Amino acid sequence: MDKTKVDDMLIEMITPKVKQIEEKFGNGEGLTQDDINTLLLKSQYNHINHLDKKLDEVTSDVASLKGEFQTFKAEIIASNEQTKREIQESINSTMKWYIGSAGIVLVVLKALDLFVK
């Protein structure tokens, strides 16, 4: 997800406070509840940004998979059509051979019938 002006404003507002808290903590001073809440807000904001980036990655992966699936689907359909054509050609060829063979058998039987009489 794209960051908004509100996101940028929030970061600008808490960044100086976070630096103060880091200095305070670095000097060994204790943190107030307000300091802790500010750090929690910053960490949650970072976490949400991380999740947004992951969501963007997943969304783009899904979009990519949709494209790949459409390509795969088109290939399967084309393959099925080619297979149907090949089966039909095979059936037609086999029928021609059967009809031709039956015709030859009839001619041979008729010739034998004529010669036997």
Coordinates of C-alpha atoms in Angstrom, one line a residue:
M1 CA 0.0 0.0 0.0
D2 CA 1.2 3.5 -0.7
K3 CA 2.2 5.8 2.1
T4 CA 0.0 8.8 2.5
K5 CA 0.8 12.4 3.7
V6 CA -0.6 11.4 7.1
D7 CA 1.9 8.6 7.4
D8 CA 4.8 11.0 6.6
M9 CA 3.4 13.6 9.0
L10 CA 3.2 11.0 11.8
I11 CA 6.8 9.9 11.3
E12 CA 7.9 13.6 11.2
M13 CA 6.1 14.2 14.5
I14 CA 7.4 11.3 16.4
T15 CA 11.0 11.1 15.0
P16 CA 12.3 13.9 17.2
K17 CA 10.6 12.5 20.2
V18 CA 12.1 9.0 19.5
K19 CA 15.6 10.5 19.2
Q20 CA 15.1 12.2 22.6
I21 CA 13.9 9.0 24.1
E22 CA 16.9 7.1 22.6
E23 CA 19.3 9.7 24.1
K24 CA 17.5 9.6 27.5
F25 CA 17.7 5.8 27.5
G26 CA 21.3 5.9 26.4
N27 CA 22.1 8.1 29.4
G28 CA 20.6 5.5 31.7
E29 CA 17.6 7.6 32.6
G30 CA 14.3 5.9 33.2
L31 CA 11.5 6.1 30.6
T32 CA 8.1 7.5 31.3
Q33 CA 4.8 5.9 30.2
D34 CA 4.6 8.6 27.5
D35 CA 8.1 7.6 26.3
I36 CA 7.1 3.9 26.2
N37 CA 3.9 4.7 24.3
T38 CA 5.9 6.7 21.7
L39 CA 8.3 3.9 21.2
L40 CA 5.4 1.4 20.9
L41 CA 3.7 3.7 18.4
K42 CA 6.9 3.9 16.3
S43 CA 7.4 0.1 16.4
Q44 CA 3.8 -0.6 15.5
Y45 CA 4.0 1.9 12.6
N46 CA 7.2 0.1 11.4
H47 CA 5.4 -3.2 11.7
I48 CA 2.4 -2.0 9.8
N49 CA 4.6 -0.7 7.0
H50 CA 6.4 -4.0 6.9
L51 CA 3.1 -5.8 6.6
D52 CA 2.0 -3.4 3.9
K53 CA 5.1 -4.1 1.9
K54 CA 4.5 -7.9 2.3
L55 CA 0.9 -7.3 1.2
D56 CA 2.1 -5.5 -1.9
E57 CA 4.4 -8.4 -2.7
V58 CA 1.7 -11.0 -2.2
T59 CA -0.7 -8.9 -4.3
S60 CA 1.8 -8.7 -7.2
D61 CA 2.5 -12.4 -6.9
V62 CA -1.2 -13.2 -7.1
A63 CA -1.5 -10.9 -10.1
S64 CA 1.4 -12.6 -11.7
L65 CA -0.1 -16.0 -11.0
K66 CA -3.3 -15.0 -12.5
G67 CA -1.5 -14.1 -15.7
E68 CA 0.4 -17.4 -15.7
F69 CA -2.8 -19.3 -15.0
Q70 CA -4.5 -17.6 -18.0
T71 CA -1.6 -18.6 -20.2
F72 CA -1.6 -22.1 -18.9
K73 CA -5.4 -22.3 -19.4
A74 CA -5.0 -21.1 -23.0
E75 CA -2.3 -23.7 -23.6
I76 CA -4.5 -26.5 -22.2
I77 CA -7.5 -25.4 -24.3
A78 CA -5.3 -25.4 -27.4
S79 CA -3.8 -28.8 -26.5
N80 CA -7.4 -30.2 -26.1
E81 CA -8.4 -28.8 -29.4
Q82 CA -5.3 -30.3 -31.1
T83 CA -6.0 -33.7 -29.4
K84 CA -9.7 -33.6 -30.6
R85 CA -8.5 -32.9 -34.1
E86 CA -6.0 -35.8 -34.0
I87 CA -8.6 -38.2 -32.6
Q88 CA -11.1 -37.2 -35.3
E89 CA -8.4 -37.6 -38.0
S90 CA -7.5 -41.0 -36.6
I91 CA -11.2 -42.1 -36.5
N92 CA -11.7 -40.9 -40.1
S93 CA -8.5 -42.7 -41.3
T94 CA -9.6 -45.9 -39.5
M95 CA -13.1 -45.7 -41.0
K96 CA -11.6 -45.3 -44.5
W97 CA -9.5 -48.4 -43.9
Y98 CA -12.4 -50.4 -42.6
I99 CA -14.7 -49.4 -45.5
G100 CA -11.9 -50.0 -48.0
S101 CA -11.1 -53.4 -46.5
A102 CA -14.8 -54.4 -46.4
G103 CA -15.1 -53.4 -50.1
I104 CA -12.1 -55.5 -51.0
V105 CA -13.5 -58.5 -49.1
L106 CA -16.8 -58.1 -50.9
V107 CA -15.0 -57.9 -54.3
V108 CA -12.9 -61.0 -53.5
L109 CA -16.0 -62.9 -52.3
K110 CA -18.0 -62.0 -55.4
A111 CA -15.1 -63.0 -57.6
L112 CA -14.8 -66.3 -55.8
D113 CA -18.6 -66.7 -56.2
L114 CA -18.4 -66.1 -59.9
F115 CA -15.4 -68.5 -60.4
V116 CA -16.9 -71.3 -58.2
K117 CA -20.2 -71.4 -60.2

